[in-house]
Short mmCIF file of C-alpha atoms and ligand atoms in Angstrom, two decimals:
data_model
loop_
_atom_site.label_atom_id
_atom_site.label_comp_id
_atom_site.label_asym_id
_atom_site.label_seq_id
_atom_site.Cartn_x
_atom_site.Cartn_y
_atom_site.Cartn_z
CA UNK A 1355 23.44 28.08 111.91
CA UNK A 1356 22.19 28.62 108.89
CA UNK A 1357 22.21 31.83 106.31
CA UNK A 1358 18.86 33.30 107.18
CA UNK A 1359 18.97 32.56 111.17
CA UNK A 1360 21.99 34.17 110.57
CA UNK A 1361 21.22 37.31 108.87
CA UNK A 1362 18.35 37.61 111.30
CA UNK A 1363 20.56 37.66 114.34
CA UNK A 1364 23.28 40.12 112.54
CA UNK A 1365 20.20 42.69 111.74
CA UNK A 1366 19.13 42.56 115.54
CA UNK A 1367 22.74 42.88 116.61
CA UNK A 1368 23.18 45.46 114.22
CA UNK A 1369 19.93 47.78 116.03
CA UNK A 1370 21.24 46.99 119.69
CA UNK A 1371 25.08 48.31 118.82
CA UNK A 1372 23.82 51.15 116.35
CA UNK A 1373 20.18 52.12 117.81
CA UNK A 1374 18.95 52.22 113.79
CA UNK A 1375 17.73 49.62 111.51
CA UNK A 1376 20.94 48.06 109.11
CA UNK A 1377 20.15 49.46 104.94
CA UNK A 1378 21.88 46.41 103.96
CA UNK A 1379 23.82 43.46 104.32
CA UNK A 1380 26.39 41.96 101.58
CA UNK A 1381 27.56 38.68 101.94
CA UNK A 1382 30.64 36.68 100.16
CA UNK A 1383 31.30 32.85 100.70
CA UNK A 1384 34.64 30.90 101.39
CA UNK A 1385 35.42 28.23 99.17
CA UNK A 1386 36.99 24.78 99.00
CA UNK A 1387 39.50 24.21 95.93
CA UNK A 1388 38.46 20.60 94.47
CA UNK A 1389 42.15 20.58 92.76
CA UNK A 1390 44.52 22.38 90.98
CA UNK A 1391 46.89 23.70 93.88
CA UNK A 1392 49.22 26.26 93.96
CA UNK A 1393 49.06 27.03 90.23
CA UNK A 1394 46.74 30.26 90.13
CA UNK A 1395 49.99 32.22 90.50
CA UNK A 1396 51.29 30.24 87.88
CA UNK A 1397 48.79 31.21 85.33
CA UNK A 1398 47.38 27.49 85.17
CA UNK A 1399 43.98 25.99 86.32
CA UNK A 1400 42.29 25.84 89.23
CA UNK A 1401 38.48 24.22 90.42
CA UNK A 1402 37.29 25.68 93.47
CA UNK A 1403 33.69 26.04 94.62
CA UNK A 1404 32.35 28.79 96.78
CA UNK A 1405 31.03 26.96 100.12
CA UNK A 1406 27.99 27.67 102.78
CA UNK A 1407 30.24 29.71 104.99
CA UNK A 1408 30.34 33.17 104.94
CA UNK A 1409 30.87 36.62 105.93
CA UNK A 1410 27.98 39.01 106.58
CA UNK A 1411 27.80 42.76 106.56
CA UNK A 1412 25.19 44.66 107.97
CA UNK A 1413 25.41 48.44 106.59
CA UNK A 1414 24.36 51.64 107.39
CA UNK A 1415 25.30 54.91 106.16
CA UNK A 1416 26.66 57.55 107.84
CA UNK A 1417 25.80 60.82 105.49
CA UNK A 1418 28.55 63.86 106.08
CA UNK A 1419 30.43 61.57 108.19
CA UNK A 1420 34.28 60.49 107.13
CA UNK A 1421 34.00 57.89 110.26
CA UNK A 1422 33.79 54.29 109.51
CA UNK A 1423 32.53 52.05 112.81
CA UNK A 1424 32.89 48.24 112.62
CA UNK A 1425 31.86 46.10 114.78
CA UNK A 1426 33.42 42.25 114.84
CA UNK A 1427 30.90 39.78 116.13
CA UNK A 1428 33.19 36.62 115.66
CA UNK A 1429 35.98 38.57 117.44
CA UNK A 1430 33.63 40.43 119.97
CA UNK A 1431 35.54 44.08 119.13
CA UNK A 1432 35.03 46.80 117.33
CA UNK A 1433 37.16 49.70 115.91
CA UNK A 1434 36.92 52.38 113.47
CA UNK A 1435 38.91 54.50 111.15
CA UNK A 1436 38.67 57.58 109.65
CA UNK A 1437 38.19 58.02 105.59
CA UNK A 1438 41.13 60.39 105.38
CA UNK A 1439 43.73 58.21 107.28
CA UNK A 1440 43.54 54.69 105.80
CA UNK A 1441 46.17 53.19 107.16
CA UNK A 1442 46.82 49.45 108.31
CA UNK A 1443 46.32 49.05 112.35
CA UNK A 1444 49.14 47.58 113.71
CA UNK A 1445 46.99 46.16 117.15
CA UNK A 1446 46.42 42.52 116.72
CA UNK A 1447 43.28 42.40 118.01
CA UNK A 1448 41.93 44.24 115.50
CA UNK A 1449 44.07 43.00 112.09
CA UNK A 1450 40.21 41.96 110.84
CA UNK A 1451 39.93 45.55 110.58
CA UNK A 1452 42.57 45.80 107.89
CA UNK A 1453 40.98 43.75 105.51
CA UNK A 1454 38.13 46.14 105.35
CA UNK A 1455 40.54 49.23 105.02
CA UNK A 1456 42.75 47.17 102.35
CA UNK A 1457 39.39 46.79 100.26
CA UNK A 1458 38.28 50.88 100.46
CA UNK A 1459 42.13 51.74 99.05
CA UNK A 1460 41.85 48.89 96.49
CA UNK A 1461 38.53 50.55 95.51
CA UNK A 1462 40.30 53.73 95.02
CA UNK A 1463 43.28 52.83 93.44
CA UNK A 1464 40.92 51.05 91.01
CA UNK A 1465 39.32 54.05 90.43
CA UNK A 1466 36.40 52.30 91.49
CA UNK A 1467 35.05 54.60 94.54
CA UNK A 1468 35.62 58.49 94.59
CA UNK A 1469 36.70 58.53 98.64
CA UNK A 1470 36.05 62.00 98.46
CA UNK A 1471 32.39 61.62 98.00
CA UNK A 1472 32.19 58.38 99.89
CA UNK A 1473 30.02 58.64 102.82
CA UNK A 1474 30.91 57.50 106.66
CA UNK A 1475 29.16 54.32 107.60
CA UNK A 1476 28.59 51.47 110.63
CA UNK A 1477 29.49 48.27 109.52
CA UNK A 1478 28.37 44.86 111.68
CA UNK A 1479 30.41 42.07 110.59
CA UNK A 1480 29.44 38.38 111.48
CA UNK A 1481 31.38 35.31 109.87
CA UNK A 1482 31.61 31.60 110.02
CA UNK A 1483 34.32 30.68 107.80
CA UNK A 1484 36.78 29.03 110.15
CA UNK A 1485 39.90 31.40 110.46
CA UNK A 1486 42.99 30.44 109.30
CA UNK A 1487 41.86 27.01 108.04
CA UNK A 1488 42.25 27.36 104.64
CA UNK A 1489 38.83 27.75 102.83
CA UNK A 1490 39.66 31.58 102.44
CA UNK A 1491 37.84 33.84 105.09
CA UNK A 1492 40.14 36.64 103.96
CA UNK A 1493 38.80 36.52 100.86
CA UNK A 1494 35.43 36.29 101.98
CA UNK A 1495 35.97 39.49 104.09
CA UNK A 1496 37.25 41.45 101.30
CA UNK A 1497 35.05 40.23 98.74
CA UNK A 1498 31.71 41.77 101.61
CA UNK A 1499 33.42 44.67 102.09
CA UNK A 1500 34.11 45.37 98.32
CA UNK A 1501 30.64 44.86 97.95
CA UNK A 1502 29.82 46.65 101.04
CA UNK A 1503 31.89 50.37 99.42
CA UNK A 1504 31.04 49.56 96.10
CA UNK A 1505 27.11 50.41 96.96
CA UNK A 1506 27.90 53.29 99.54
CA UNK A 1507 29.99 54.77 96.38
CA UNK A 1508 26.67 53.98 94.49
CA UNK A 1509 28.91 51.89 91.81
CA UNK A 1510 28.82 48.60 90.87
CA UNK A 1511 31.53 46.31 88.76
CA UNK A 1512 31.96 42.85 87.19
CA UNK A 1513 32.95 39.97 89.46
CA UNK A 1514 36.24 39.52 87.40
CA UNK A 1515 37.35 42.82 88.34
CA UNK A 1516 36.02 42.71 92.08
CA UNK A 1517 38.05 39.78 92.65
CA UNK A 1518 41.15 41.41 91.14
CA UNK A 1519 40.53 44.47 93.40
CA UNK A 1520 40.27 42.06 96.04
CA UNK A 1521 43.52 40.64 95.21
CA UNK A 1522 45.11 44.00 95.10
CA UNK A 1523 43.95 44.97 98.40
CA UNK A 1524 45.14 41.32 99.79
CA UNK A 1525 49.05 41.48 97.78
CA UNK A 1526 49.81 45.48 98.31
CA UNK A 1527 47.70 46.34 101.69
CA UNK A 1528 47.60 43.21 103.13
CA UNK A 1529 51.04 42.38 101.86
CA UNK A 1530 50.01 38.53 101.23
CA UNK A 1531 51.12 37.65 97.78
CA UNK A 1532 48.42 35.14 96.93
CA UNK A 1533 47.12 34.66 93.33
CA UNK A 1534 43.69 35.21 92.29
CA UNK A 1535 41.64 32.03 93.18
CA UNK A 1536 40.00 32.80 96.54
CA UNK A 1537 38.56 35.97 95.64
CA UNK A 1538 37.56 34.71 92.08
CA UNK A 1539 35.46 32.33 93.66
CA UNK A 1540 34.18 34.23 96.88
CA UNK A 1541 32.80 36.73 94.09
CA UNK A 1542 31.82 34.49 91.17
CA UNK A 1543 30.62 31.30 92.60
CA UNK A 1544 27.53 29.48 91.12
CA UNK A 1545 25.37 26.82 93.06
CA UNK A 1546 26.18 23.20 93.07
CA UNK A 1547 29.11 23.84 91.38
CA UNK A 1548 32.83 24.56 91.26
CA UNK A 1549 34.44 26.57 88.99
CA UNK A 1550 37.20 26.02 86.00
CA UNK A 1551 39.20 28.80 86.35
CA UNK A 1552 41.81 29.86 83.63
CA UNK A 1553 43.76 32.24 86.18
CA UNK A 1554 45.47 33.93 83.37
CA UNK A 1555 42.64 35.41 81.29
CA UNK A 1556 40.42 35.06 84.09
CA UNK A 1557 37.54 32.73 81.64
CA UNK A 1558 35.80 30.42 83.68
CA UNK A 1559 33.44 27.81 83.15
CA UNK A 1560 30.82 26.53 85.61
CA UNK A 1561 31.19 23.06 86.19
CA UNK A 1562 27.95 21.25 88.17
CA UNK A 1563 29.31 19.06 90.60
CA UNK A 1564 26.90 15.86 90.05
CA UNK A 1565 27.88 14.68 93.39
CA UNK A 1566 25.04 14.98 95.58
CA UNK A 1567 22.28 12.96 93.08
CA UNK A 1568 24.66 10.29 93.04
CA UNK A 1569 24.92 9.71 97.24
CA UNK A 1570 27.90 11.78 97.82
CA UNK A 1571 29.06 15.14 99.68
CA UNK A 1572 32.38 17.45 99.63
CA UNK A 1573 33.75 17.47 102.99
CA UNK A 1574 36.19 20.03 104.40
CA UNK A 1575 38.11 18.47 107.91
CA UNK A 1576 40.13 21.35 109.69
CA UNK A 1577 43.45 20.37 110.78
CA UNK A 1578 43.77 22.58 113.62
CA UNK A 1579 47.10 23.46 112.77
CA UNK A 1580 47.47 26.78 112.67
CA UNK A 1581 49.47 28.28 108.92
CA UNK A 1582 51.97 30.24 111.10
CA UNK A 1583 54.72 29.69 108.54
CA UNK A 1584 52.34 30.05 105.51
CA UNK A 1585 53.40 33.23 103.90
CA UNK A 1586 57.00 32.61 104.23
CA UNK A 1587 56.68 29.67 102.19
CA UNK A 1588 54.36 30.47 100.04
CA UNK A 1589 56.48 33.21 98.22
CA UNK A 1590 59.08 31.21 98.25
CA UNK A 1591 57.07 28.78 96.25
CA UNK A 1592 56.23 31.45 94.60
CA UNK A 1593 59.96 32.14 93.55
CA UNK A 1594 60.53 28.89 93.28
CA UNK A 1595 58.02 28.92 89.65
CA UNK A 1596 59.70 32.02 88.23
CA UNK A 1597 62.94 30.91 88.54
CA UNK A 1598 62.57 27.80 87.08
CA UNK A 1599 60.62 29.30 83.79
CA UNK A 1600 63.17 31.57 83.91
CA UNK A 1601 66.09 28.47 83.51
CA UNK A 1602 63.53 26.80 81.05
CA UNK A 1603 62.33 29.55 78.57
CA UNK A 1604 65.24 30.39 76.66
CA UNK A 1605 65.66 26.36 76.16
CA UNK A 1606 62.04 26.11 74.83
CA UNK A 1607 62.20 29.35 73.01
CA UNK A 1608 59.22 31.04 75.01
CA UNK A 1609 58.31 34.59 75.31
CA UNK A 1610 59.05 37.14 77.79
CA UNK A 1611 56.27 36.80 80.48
CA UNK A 1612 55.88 32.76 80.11
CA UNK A 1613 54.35 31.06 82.96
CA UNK A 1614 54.94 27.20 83.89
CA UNK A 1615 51.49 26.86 82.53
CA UNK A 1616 53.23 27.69 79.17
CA UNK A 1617 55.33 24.61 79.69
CA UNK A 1618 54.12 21.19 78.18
CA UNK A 1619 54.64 17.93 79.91
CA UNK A 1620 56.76 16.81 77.22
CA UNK A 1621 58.78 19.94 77.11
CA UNK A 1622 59.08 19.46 81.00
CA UNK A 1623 60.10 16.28 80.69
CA UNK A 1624 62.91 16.77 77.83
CA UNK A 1625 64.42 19.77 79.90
CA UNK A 1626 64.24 18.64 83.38
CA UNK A 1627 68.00 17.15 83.80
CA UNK A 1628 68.61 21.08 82.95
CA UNK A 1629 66.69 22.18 86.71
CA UNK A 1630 68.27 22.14 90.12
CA UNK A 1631 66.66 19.04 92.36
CA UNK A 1632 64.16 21.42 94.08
CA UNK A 1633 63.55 23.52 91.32
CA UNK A 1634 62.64 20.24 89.19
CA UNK A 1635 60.19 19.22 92.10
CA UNK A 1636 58.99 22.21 92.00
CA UNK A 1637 57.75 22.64 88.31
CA UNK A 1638 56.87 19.49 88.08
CA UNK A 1639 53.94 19.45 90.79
CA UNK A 1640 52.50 22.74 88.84
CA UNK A 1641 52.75 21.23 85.63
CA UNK A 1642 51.17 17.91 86.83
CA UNK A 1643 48.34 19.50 88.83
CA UNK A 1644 46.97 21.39 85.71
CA UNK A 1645 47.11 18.13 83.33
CA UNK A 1646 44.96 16.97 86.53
CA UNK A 1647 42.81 19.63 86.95
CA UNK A 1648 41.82 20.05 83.33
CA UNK A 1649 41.30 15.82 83.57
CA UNK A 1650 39.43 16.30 86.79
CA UNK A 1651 36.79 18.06 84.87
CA UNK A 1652 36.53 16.34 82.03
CA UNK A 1653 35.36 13.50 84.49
CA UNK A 1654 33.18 15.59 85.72
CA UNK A 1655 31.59 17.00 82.13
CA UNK A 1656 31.36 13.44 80.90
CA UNK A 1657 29.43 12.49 84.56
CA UNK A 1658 30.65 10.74 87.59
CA UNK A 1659 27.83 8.57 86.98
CA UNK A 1660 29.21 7.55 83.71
CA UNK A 1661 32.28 4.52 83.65
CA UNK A 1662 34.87 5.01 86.81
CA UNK A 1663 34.83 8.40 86.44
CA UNK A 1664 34.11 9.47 89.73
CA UNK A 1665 36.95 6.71 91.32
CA UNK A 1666 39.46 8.40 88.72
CA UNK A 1667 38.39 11.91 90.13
CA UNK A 1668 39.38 10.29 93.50
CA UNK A 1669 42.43 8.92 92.60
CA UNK A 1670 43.88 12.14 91.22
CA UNK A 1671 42.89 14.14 94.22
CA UNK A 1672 44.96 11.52 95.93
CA UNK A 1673 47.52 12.18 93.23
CA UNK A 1674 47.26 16.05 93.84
CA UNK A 1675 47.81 15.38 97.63
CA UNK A 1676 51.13 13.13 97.32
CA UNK A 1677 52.10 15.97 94.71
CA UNK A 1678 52.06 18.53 97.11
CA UNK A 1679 53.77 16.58 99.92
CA UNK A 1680 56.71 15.15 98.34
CA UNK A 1681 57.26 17.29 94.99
CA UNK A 1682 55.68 20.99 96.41
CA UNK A 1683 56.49 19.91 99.64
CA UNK A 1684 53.52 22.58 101.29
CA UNK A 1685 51.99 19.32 103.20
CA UNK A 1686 52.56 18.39 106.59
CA UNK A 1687 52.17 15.48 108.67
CA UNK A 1688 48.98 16.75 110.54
CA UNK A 1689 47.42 17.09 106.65
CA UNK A 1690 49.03 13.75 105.38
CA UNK A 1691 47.53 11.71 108.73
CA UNK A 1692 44.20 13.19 107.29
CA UNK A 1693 44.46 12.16 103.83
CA UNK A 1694 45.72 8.80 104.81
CA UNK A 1695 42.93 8.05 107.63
CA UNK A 1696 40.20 9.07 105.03
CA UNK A 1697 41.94 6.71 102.48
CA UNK A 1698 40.90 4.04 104.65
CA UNK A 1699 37.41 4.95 104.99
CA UNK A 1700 34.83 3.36 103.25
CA UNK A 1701 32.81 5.37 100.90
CA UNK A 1702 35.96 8.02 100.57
CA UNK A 1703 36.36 8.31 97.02
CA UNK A 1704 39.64 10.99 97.26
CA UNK A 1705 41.12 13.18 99.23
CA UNK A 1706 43.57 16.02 99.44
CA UNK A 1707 44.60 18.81 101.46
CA UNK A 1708 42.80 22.11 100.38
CA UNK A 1709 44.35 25.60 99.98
CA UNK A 1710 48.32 26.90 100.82
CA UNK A 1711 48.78 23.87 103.10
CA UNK A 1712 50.96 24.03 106.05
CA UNK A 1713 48.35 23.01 108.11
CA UNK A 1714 44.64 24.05 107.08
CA UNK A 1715 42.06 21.43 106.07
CA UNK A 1716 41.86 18.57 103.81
CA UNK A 1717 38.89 18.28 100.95
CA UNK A 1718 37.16 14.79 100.87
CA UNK A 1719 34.65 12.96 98.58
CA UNK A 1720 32.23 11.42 100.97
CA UNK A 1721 29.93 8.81 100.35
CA UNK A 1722 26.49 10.85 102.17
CA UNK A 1723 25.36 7.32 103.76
CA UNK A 1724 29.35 6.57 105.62
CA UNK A 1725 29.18 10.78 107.08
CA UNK A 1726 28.97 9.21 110.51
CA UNK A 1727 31.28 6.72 110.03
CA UNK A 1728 34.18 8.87 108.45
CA UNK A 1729 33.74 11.45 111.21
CA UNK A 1730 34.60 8.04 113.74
CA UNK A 1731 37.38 7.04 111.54
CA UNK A 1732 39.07 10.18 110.32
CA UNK A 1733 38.49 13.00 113.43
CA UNK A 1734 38.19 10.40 116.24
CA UNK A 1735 41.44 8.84 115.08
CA UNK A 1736 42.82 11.68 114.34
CA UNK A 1737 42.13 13.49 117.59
CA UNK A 1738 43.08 9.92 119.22
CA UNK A 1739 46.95 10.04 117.37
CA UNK A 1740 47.43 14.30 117.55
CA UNK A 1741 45.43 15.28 120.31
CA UNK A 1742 44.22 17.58 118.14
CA UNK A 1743 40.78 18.46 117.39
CA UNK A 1744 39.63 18.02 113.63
CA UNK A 1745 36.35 19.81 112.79
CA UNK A 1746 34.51 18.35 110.28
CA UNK A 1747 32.64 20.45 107.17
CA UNK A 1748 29.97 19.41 105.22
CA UNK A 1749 30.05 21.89 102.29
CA UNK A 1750 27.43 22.61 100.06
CA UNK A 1751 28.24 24.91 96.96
CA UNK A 1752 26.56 28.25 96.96
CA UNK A 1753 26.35 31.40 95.33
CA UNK A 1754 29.51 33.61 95.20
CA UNK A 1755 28.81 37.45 96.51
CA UNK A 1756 25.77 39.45 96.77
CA UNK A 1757 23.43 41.82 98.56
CA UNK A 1758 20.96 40.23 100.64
CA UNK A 1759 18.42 42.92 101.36
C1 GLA B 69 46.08 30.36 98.84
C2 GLA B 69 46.13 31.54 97.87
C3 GLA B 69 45.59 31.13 96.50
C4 GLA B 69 46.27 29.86 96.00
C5 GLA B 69 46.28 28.78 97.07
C6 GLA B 69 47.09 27.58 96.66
O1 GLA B 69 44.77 30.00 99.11
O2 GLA B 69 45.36 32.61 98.38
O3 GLA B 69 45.73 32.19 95.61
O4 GLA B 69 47.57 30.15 95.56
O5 GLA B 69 46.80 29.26 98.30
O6 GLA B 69 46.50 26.93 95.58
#
């Protein structure tokens, strides 16, 4: 459905649950990372782009009230929790719930919000980011919500530092340990394009896409494998990058702090033999993807029309995808039966999986005229092989946060 049907539906939900008109509904996309995987915690480069999927919430406020009421459409509940007693819920059912909580004590940690002064409010949530896909409807949820407290505290804030209170909510409430990408781009993205993102002092530059003039469309396919063993791994990863600066850094003579995005190919190269197998594997898919990523949009600066530069862009998605199966090793088979299936498609110009991995979705270059065909070829075979059911996304990039209304 699209935004406005949407938005329309939320504001007549929002009068049959609360009997009152909603004051105002913020809204925050998911996104789609293009490349550059797995380095954001790594203080390398990353090139998402916020996607036409979001979460929507309808606001009221609740004067002399501490009570906060949410209701879930997409999960058909609703909950609320008191002002003075934020505190995750432990019921399953209702873990949505947390993300909204996580944001309020992010705000106030920040210093952003004075919860003292805040005022009560209803809250009707609607979303259609697929969950636990891998184009970031966490993010999305904290990134509305943020938005959603910042104007009942009558404040506002920069994007930069919404997305790092985002992340604080998500690493300390939450207790997910992810690095700044997702929010970054749920609060900062720009139309038709993605975004570079230096995820260590947070610059960015908007990079159009180009791809849609030429005859071509970025195309999310969902797995259907749920993450379940995501956050495990991912902090191992995680791990994984610290300890192998840590081996590296007095051999290269780098300063406390250093990041494998401090670490030169070259360097890498000349000091690998000194790494444990894994470790090596490891540090060299980080250090590879940002040579890519920063490539990846040079291609895209110079013009996908221009020379092969849009089949290069496909090849080194391809090259980010074999990266993180054999070297990261955060693919799995489900993801690499995607990748390889699209590879055969005519009009696929690259693909990858998208995201943590583990399952999640894949991000493909489309031809726009061989849609029909690639959904045959890649979810029809797919479902044919798994007996799983792929879901195909057509993204288009949007607008990062904002108030509607
Ligand atoms: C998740 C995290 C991001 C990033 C990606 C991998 O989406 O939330 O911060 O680390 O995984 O690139």
């Amino acid at each position: 459905m699209e935004e406005n049907a949407r938005v329309e539906q939320l504001k007549t939900k929002f009068k049959d649950y609360f009997g009152a008109e909603a004051e105002f509904i913020a809204r925050a996309p998911g996104r789609v990372n293009l490349i550059g995987e797995h380095t954001d915690y790594n203080g390398g480069f990353v090139l998402p782009a916020a996607i036409d999927r979001s979460v929507l919430i309808a606001v009221k406020d609740l004067p002399g009230s501490r009570k906060v009421e949410l209701v879930s459409l997409e999960f058909d509940n609703h909950t609320s929790f008191d002002l003075d007693n934020i505190k995750p819920t432990q019921e399953k059912a209702l873990s949505w719930s947390n993300y909204v909580m996580a944001v309020v004590w992010a705000l106030t940690q920040k210093g952003l919000i004075d919860l003292a002064t805040l005022p009560g409010a209803q809250l009707v949530i609607q979303g259609d980011v697929p969950r636990g896909s891998g184009l970031s409807s966490s993010a999305a949820i904290e990134v509305a919500s943020a938005l959603t407290f910042l104007r009942l505290g009558g404040a506002t804030t920069d994007g930069a530092t919404l997305a790092l209170t985002c992340q604080k909510a998500e690493n300390e409430f939450i207790g997910v340990k992810s690095g700044i990408m997702d929010q970054f781009i749920s609060a900062l993205g720009q139309p038709d394009s993605a975004l570079l993102i230096d995820t260590r002092s947070l610059e960015y530059k908007v990079v159009p896409l180009g791809l849609e003039e030429l005859g071509y469309r970025v195309v999310a396919v969902d797995s259907a494998v749920p993450r379940s063993l995501g956050s495990t791994a991912y902090n191992q990863r995680r791990a994984e990058c610290e300890e192998s600066v840590k081996i590296l850094a007095p051999k290269l003579g780098l300063k406390e702090g250093a990041q494998l995005r401090d670490i030169t190919l070259e360097q890498f190269t000349a000091h690998s033999a000194d790494l444990p197998d894994i470790l090596r594997k490891r540090a060299r898919h980080v250090i590879n993807e940002d040579a890519r990523t920063l490539e990846a949009v040079s291609l895209m600066q110079a013009g996908f029309s221009k020379n092969n530069n849009l089949a290069r862009f496909g090849e080194l998605l391809y090259a980010s995808h074999a990266s993180l199966r054999d070297d990261y090793e955060v693919s799995c088979k489900e993801l690499d039966l995607l990748v390889e299936l699209a590879s055969g498609c005519v009009g696929v110009v690259g693909a990858r999986m998208t995201g943590a991995g583990f399952g999640g979705c894949t991000v493909n270059i489309v031809q726009t005229q061989h849609l029909d065909d690639f959904e045959q070829k890649v979810v029809q075979e797919y479902r044919r092989r798994t007996g799983l059911e792929a879901k195909m996304h057509v993204c288009k990039a949007v607008a990062g946060g904002s108030y509607l209304a």
